[in-house]
Amino acid sequence: MANPGTELASLDFGNLIGSPLVAVITAQAIAARSTADFIKTVGFDEDNLPIYVDFKYNKEISPYQPAIGSTLAVAAQYQEMKIEIPLLTMLPIPFIKIDLFTLDFNAKITSMESTNTSSDASISGNLEVKQRWPSGSAKLNVSAAFRKTTASGSSVERTYSMGIHVQASQDEMPAGIEKLLNILEGAMVSTPQ
């Protein structure tokens, strides 16, 4: 019969625990590469220059002046302006991080051993007497039987279960990206059209 302690000791816990952990680390690396690809492909053109979005709006350059006494009212004056805003400053940049990783492993090994023994013994006899005169006769039959049955067996039940819980969230913006976005925001300029 297998020893449950030996059976548990033979499990490859390094692989059972290490493989999900490596998968989480790989997922985090893929998320980082995805962020870098997003910034490069969405925020910059082929020449590595920032991609801007142009917006036009009317800016008041001279406010409305109401009529005072004999002077006429002066209408407000507007000038069409254009502002270029870096696209990266307008989009949420994906920064996914894994906050929590929980691995639950349960092993249940139930071992049972059973032995059944049964014995049967029987003796039977038969006596038959026949009498004949003068010499007489007798007949005797005897039979004996013995039977012993032994049955033994063992059974081992193995149950393994593994639960993995991973929690991810949007991470804070890295300092380098924050500085880049601040520089891009500083480069925004409104120009008259």
PDB file of C-alpha atoms in Angstrom:
ATOM      1  CA  MET A   1       0.000   0.000   0.000  1.00  0.00           C
ATOM      2  CA  ALA A   2       1.270   3.495  -0.826  1.00  0.00           C
ATOM      3  CA  ASN A   3       2.232   5.764   2.024  1.00  0.00           C
ATOM      4  CA  PRO A   4       0.220   9.025   1.765  1.00  0.00           C
ATOM      5  CA  GLY A   5       3.117  11.046   3.212  1.00  0.00           C
ATOM      6  CA  THR A   6       5.488   9.690   0.586  1.00  0.00           C
ATOM      7  CA  GLU A   7       2.939  10.345  -2.112  1.00  0.00           C
ATOM      8  CA  LEU A   8       2.596  13.995  -1.061  1.00  0.00           C
ATOM      9  CA  ALA A   9       6.359  14.374  -0.856  1.00  0.00           C
ATOM     10  CA  SER A  10       6.689  13.130  -4.426  1.00  0.00           C
ATOM     11  CA  LEU A  11       4.566  16.007  -5.791  1.00  0.00           C
ATOM     12  CA  ASP A  12       6.539  18.665  -7.689  1.00  0.00           C
ATOM     13  CA  PHE A  13       5.615  21.701  -5.575  1.00  0.00           C
ATOM     14  CA  GLY A  14       8.211  23.812  -7.384  1.00  0.00           C
ATOM     15  CA  ASN A  15       6.254  23.318 -10.589  1.00  0.00           C
ATOM     16  CA  LEU A  16       2.833  23.527  -8.916  1.00  0.00           C
ATOM     17  CA  ILE A  17       3.634  26.892  -7.314  1.00  0.00           C
ATOM     18  CA  GLY A  18       6.243  28.172  -9.770  1.00  0.00           C
ATOM     19  CA  SER A  19       4.268  27.733 -12.991  1.00  0.00           C
ATOM     20  CA  PRO A  20       1.325  29.993 -11.986  1.00  0.00           C
ATOM     21  CA  LEU A  21       3.786  32.546 -10.563  1.00  0.00           C
ATOM     22  CA  VAL A  22       5.784  32.561 -13.818  1.00  0.00           C
ATOM     23  CA  ALA A  23       2.505  32.986 -15.713  1.00  0.00           C
ATOM     24  CA  VAL A  24       1.666  36.056 -13.613  1.00  0.00           C
ATOM     25  CA  ILE A  25       5.132  37.554 -14.201  1.00  0.00           C
ATOM     26  CA  THR A  26       4.813  36.859 -17.934  1.00  0.00           C
ATOM     27  CA  ALA A  27       1.383  38.530 -17.963  1.00  0.00           C
ATOM     28  CA  GLN A  28       2.854  41.593 -16.221  1.00  0.00           C
ATOM     29  CA  ALA A  29       5.667  41.761 -18.817  1.00  0.00           C
ATOM     30  CA  ILE A  30       3.128  41.485 -21.664  1.00  0.00           C
ATOM     31  CA  ALA A  31       1.101  44.318 -20.081  1.00  0.00           C
ATOM     32  CA  ALA A  32       4.236  46.510 -19.899  1.00  0.00           C
ATOM     33  CA  ARG A  33       5.063  45.792 -23.558  1.00  0.00           C
ATOM     34  CA  SER A  34       1.458  46.563 -24.470  1.00  0.00           C
ATOM     35  CA  THR A  35       1.741  49.964 -22.742  1.00  0.00           C
ATOM     36  CA  ALA A  36       4.983  50.761 -24.573  1.00  0.00           C
ATOM     37  CA  ASP A  37       3.434  49.719 -27.912  1.00  0.00           C
ATOM     38  CA  PHE A  38       0.354  51.832 -27.209  1.00  0.00           C
ATOM     39  CA  ILE A  39       2.436  54.945 -26.486  1.00  0.00           C
ATOM     40  CA  LYS A  40       4.620  54.426 -29.548  1.00  0.00           C
ATOM     41  CA  THR A  41       1.877  53.591 -32.056  1.00  0.00           C
ATOM     42  CA  VAL A  42      -0.875  55.925 -30.815  1.00  0.00           C
ATOM     43  CA  GLY A  43       1.154  58.885 -29.574  1.00  0.00           C
ATOM     44  CA  PHE A  44       3.966  59.183 -32.134  1.00  0.00           C
ATOM     45  CA  ASP A  45       4.279  59.080 -35.915  1.00  0.00           C
ATOM     46  CA  GLU A  46       6.866  57.238 -38.056  1.00  0.00           C
ATOM     47  CA  ASP A  47       9.414  60.017 -37.436  1.00  0.00           C
ATOM     48  CA  ASN A  48       8.929  59.725 -33.645  1.00  0.00           C
ATOM     49  CA  LEU A  49       7.198  63.108 -33.497  1.00  0.00           C
ATOM     50  CA  PRO A  50       4.146  63.516 -31.253  1.00  0.00           C
ATOM     51  CA  ILE A  51       0.772  63.222 -32.944  1.00  0.00           C
ATOM     52  CA  TYR A  52      -1.386  66.303 -32.360  1.00  0.00           C
ATOM     53  CA  VAL A  53      -5.111  66.811 -32.638  1.00  0.00           C
ATOM     54  CA  ASP A  54      -6.198  70.227 -33.929  1.00  0.00           C
ATOM     55  CA  PHE A  55      -9.165  72.068 -32.486  1.00  0.00           C
ATOM     56  CA  LYS A  56     -10.602  75.349 -33.724  1.00  0.00           C
ATOM     57  CA  TYR A  57     -12.522  77.761 -31.533  1.00  0.00           C
ATOM     58  CA  ASN A  58     -13.503  81.426 -31.398  1.00  0.00           C
ATOM     59  CA  LYS A  59     -11.663  83.556 -28.857  1.00  0.00           C
ATOM     60  CA  GLU A  60     -13.039  86.872 -27.726  1.00  0.00           C
ATOM     61  CA  ILE A  61     -10.394  89.548 -28.354  1.00  0.00           C
ATOM     62  CA  SER A  62     -12.512  92.613 -27.610  1.00  0.00           C
ATOM     63  CA  PRO A  63     -15.472  92.381 -25.231  1.00  0.00           C
ATOM     64  CA  TYR A  64     -18.903  93.836 -25.892  1.00  0.00           C
ATOM     65  CA  GLN A  65     -19.180  97.484 -24.801  1.00  0.00           C
ATOM     66  CA  PRO A  66     -22.649  98.763 -24.034  1.00  0.00           C
ATOM     67  CA  ALA A  67     -23.807 102.143 -25.236  1.00  0.00           C
ATOM     68  CA  ILE A  68     -23.088 104.977 -22.808  1.00  0.00           C
ATOM     69  CA  GLY A  69     -24.761 108.289 -23.396  1.00  0.00           C
ATOM     70  CA  SER A  70     -24.340 109.230 -27.042  1.00  0.00           C
ATOM     71  CA  THR A  71     -21.757 106.552 -27.868  1.00  0.00           C
ATOM     72  CA  LEU A  72     -22.947 103.507 -29.674  1.00  0.00           C
ATOM     73  CA  ALA A  73     -22.565  99.990 -28.347  1.00  0.00           C
ATOM     74  CA  VAL A  74     -19.580  98.119 -29.673  1.00  0.00           C
ATOM     75  CA  ALA A  75     -20.029  94.452 -30.553  1.00  0.00           C
ATOM     76  CA  ALA A  76     -17.622  91.925 -29.201  1.00  0.00           C
ATOM     77  CA  GLN A  77     -14.899  90.881 -31.574  1.00  0.00           C
ATOM     78  CA  TYR A  78     -13.770  87.296 -31.978  1.00  0.00           C
ATOM     79  CA  GLN A  79     -10.851  85.707 -33.699  1.00  0.00           C
ATOM     80  CA  GLU A  80     -10.751  82.104 -34.885  1.00  0.00           C
ATOM     81  CA  MET A  81      -8.028  80.224 -33.043  1.00  0.00           C
ATOM     82  CA  LYS A  82      -6.493  76.814 -33.488  1.00  0.00           C
ATOM     83  CA  ILE A  83      -4.997  74.740 -30.696  1.00  0.00           C
ATOM     84  CA  GLU A  84      -2.924  71.624 -31.164  1.00  0.00           C
ATOM     85  CA  ILE A  85      -3.189  69.102 -28.365  1.00  0.00           C
ATOM     86  CA  PRO A  86      -0.920  66.038 -28.154  1.00  0.00           C
ATOM     87  CA  LEU A  87      -3.061  62.941 -28.574  1.00  0.00           C
ATOM     88  CA  LEU A  88      -1.388  61.144 -25.662  1.00  0.00           C
ATOM     89  CA  THR A  89      -2.578  63.842 -23.239  1.00  0.00           C
ATOM     90  CA  MET A  90      -6.191  63.070 -24.183  1.00  0.00           C
ATOM     91  CA  LEU A  91      -6.220  59.284 -23.850  1.00  0.00           C
ATOM     92  CA  PRO A  92      -6.023  56.982 -20.873  1.00  0.00           C
ATOM     93  CA  ILE A  93      -2.757  55.104 -21.169  1.00  0.00           C
ATOM     94  CA  PRO A  94      -3.101  51.466 -20.093  1.00  0.00           C
ATOM     95  CA  PHE A  95      -0.890  50.759 -17.091  1.00  0.00           C
ATOM     96  CA  ILE A  96      -2.103  47.411 -15.773  1.00  0.00           C
ATOM     97  CA  LYS A  97      -0.479  45.931 -12.700  1.00  0.00           C
ATOM     98  CA  ILE A  98      -1.184  42.767 -10.768  1.00  0.00           C
ATOM     99  CA  ASP A  99      -2.130  43.703  -7.225  1.00  0.00           C
ATOM    100  CA  LEU A 100      -2.795  40.305  -5.741  1.00  0.00           C
ATOM    101  CA  PHE A 101      -1.902  36.723  -6.566  1.00  0.00           C
ATOM    102  CA  THR A 102      -3.301  33.916  -4.414  1.00  0.00           C
ATOM    103  CA  LEU A 103      -2.584  30.234  -4.983  1.00  0.00           C
ATOM    104  CA  ASP A 104      -4.507  27.597  -3.020  1.00  0.00           C
ATOM    105  CA  PHE A 105      -3.477  23.967  -3.371  1.00  0.00           C
ATOM    106  CA  ASN A 106      -5.318  21.172  -1.565  1.00  0.00           C
ATOM    107  CA  ALA A 107      -4.336  17.527  -1.559  1.00  0.00           C
ATOM    108  CA  LYS A 108      -6.438  14.802   0.034  1.00  0.00           C
ATOM    109  CA  ILE A 109      -5.143  11.264   0.059  1.00  0.00           C
ATOM    110  CA  THR A 110      -7.355   8.672   1.727  1.00  0.00           C
ATOM    111  CA  SER A 111      -5.915   5.211   2.205  1.00  0.00           C
ATOM    112  CA  MET A 112      -7.895   2.189   3.335  1.00  0.00           C
ATOM    113  CA  GLU A 113      -6.716  -1.367   3.921  1.00  0.00           C
ATOM    114  CA  SER A 114      -9.067  -4.276   4.571  1.00  0.00           C
ATOM    115  CA  THR A 115      -8.664  -7.985   5.254  1.00  0.00           C
ATOM    116  CA  ASN A 116     -11.491 -10.536   5.387  1.00  0.00           C
ATOM    117  CA  THR A 117     -10.964 -14.110   6.572  1.00  0.00           C
ATOM    118  CA  SER A 118     -13.600 -16.830   6.782  1.00  0.00           C
ATOM    119  CA  SER A 119     -13.322 -20.509   7.659  1.00  0.00           C
ATOM    120  CA  ASP A 120     -15.743 -23.345   7.150  1.00  0.00           C
ATOM    121  CA  ALA A 121     -15.271 -26.780   8.641  1.00  0.00           C
ATOM    122  CA  SER A 122     -17.653 -29.629   8.370  1.00  0.00           C
ATOM    123  CA  ILE A 123     -17.555 -33.254   9.320  1.00  0.00           C
ATOM    124  CA  SER A 124     -20.285 -35.594   8.370  1.00  0.00           C
ATOM    125  CA  GLY A 125     -20.669 -39.226   8.981  1.00  0.00           C
ATOM    126  CA  ASN A 126     -22.939 -41.964   7.960  1.00  0.00           C
ATOM    127  CA  LEU A 127     -23.115 -45.298   9.701  1.00  0.00           C
ATOM    128  CA  GLU A 128     -25.014 -48.032   8.109  1.00  0.00           C
ATOM    129  CA  VAL A 129     -25.394 -51.314   9.892  1.00  0.00           C
ATOM    130  CA  LYS A 130     -26.692 -54.345   8.210  1.00  0.00           C
ATOM    131  CA  GLN A 131     -27.080 -57.476  10.136  1.00  0.00           C
ATOM    132  CA  ARG A 132     -26.946 -60.875   8.563  1.00  0.00           C
ATOM    133  CA  TRP A 133     -26.799 -64.000  10.517  1.00  0.00           C
ATOM    134  CA  PRO A 134     -24.524 -65.685  11.267  1.00  0.00           C
ATOM    135  CA  SER A 135     -21.741 -63.393  10.167  1.00  0.00           C
ATOM    136  CA  GLY A 136     -23.372 -59.952  10.242  1.00  0.00           C
ATOM    137  CA  SER A 137     -22.112 -56.974   8.250  1.00  0.00           C
ATOM    138  CA  ALA A 138     -21.599 -53.317   9.000  1.00  0.00           C
ATOM    139  CA  LYS A 139     -20.895 -50.370   6.740  1.00  0.00           C
ATOM    140  CA  LEU A 140     -19.469 -47.025   7.868  1.00  0.00           C
ATOM    141  CA  ASN A 141     -19.178 -43.847   5.696  1.00  0.00           C
ATOM    142  CA  VAL A 142     -17.388 -40.790   7.105  1.00  0.00           C
ATOM    143  CA  SER A 143     -16.593 -37.578   5.215  1.00  0.00           C
ATOM    144  CA  ALA A 144     -14.819 -34.419   6.402  1.00  0.00           C
ATOM    145  CA  ALA A 145     -14.425 -31.016   4.713  1.00  0.00           C
ATOM    146  CA  PHE A 146     -12.506 -27.883   5.691  1.00  0.00           C
ATOM    147  CA  ARG A 147     -12.473 -24.628   3.773  1.00  0.00           C
ATOM    148  CA  LYS A 148     -10.679 -21.363   4.618  1.00  0.00           C
ATOM    149  CA  THR A 149     -11.116 -18.204   2.518  1.00  0.00           C
ATOM    150  CA  THR A 150      -8.962 -15.105   2.960  1.00  0.00           C
ATOM    151  CA  ALA A 151      -9.481 -11.864   1.042  1.00  0.00           C
ATOM    152  CA  SER A 152      -7.466  -8.713   1.519  1.00  0.00           C
ATOM    153  CA  GLY A 153      -7.382  -5.455  -0.372  1.00  0.00           C
ATOM    154  CA  SER A 154      -6.465  -1.819  -0.196  1.00  0.00           C
ATOM    155  CA  SER A 155      -7.728   1.276  -1.915  1.00  0.00           C
ATOM    156  CA  VAL A 156      -6.212   4.742  -2.204  1.00  0.00           C
ATOM    157  CA  GLU A 157      -8.292   7.750  -3.174  1.00  0.00           C
ATOM    158  CA  ARG A 158      -6.448  10.858  -4.368  1.00  0.00           C
ATOM    159  CA  THR A 159      -8.059  14.273  -4.738  1.00  0.00           C
ATOM    160  CA  TYR A 160      -6.090  17.354  -5.759  1.00  0.00           C
ATOM    161  CA  SER A 161      -7.482  20.825  -6.325  1.00  0.00           C
ATOM    162  CA  MET A 162      -5.839  24.124  -7.154  1.00  0.00           C
ATOM    163  CA  GLY A 163      -7.392  27.580  -7.053  1.00  0.00           C
ATOM    164  CA  ILE A 164      -5.663  30.645  -8.475  1.00  0.00           C
ATOM    165  CA  HIS A 165      -6.949  34.177  -7.888  1.00  0.00           C
ATOM    166  CA  VAL A 166      -5.349  37.120  -9.697  1.00  0.00           C
ATOM    167  CA  GLN A 167      -6.433  40.712  -9.155  1.00  0.00           C
ATOM    168  CA  ALA A 168      -5.261  43.433 -11.533  1.00  0.00           C
ATOM    169  CA  SER A 169      -5.903  47.162 -11.612  1.00  0.00           C
ATOM    170  CA  GLN A 170      -4.967  50.318 -13.463  1.00  0.00           C
ATOM    171  CA  ASP A 171      -1.606  51.397 -12.049  1.00  0.00           C
ATOM    172  CA  GLU A 172      -0.422  54.930 -11.412  1.00  0.00           C
ATOM    173  CA  MET A 173       1.346  56.599 -14.277  1.00  0.00           C
ATOM    174  CA  PRO A 174       5.120  56.068 -14.189  1.00  0.00           C
ATOM    175  CA  ALA A 175       7.146  59.220 -13.487  1.00  0.00           C
ATOM    176  CA  GLY A 176       8.757  59.226 -16.950  1.00  0.00           C
ATOM    177  CA  ILE A 177       5.414  59.167 -18.745  1.00  0.00           C
ATOM    178  CA  GLU A 178       4.077  61.873 -16.445  1.00  0.00           C
ATOM    179  CA  LYS A 179       7.054  64.116 -17.334  1.00  0.00           C
ATOM    180  CA  LEU A 180       6.561  63.404 -21.051  1.00  0.00           C
ATOM    181  CA  LEU A 181       2.889  64.357 -20.825  1.00  0.00           C
ATOM    182  CA  ASN A 182       3.760  67.551 -18.903  1.00  0.00           C
ATOM    183  CA  ILE A 183       6.232  68.521 -21.642  1.00  0.00           C
ATOM    184  CA  LEU A 184       3.623  67.808 -24.324  1.00  0.00           C
ATOM    185  CA  GLU A 185       1.034  69.866 -22.434  1.00  0.00           C
ATOM    186  CA  GLY A 186       3.528  72.733 -22.207  1.00  0.00           C
ATOM    187  CA  ALA A 187       3.957  72.576 -25.972  1.00  0.00           C
ATOM    188  CA  MET A 188       0.259  73.275 -26.582  1.00  0.00           C
ATOM    189  CA  VAL A 189      -0.103  76.658 -28.288  1.00  0.00           C
ATOM    190  CA  SER A 190      -3.129  78.529 -29.497  1.00  0.00           C
ATOM    191  CA  THR A 191      -2.551  80.355 -32.780  1.00  0.00           C
ATOM    192  CA  PRO A 192      -4.818  82.745 -34.701  1.00  0.00           C
ATOM    193  CA  GLN A 193      -6.210  81.476 -37.987  1.00  0.00           C
TER     194      GLN A 193
END
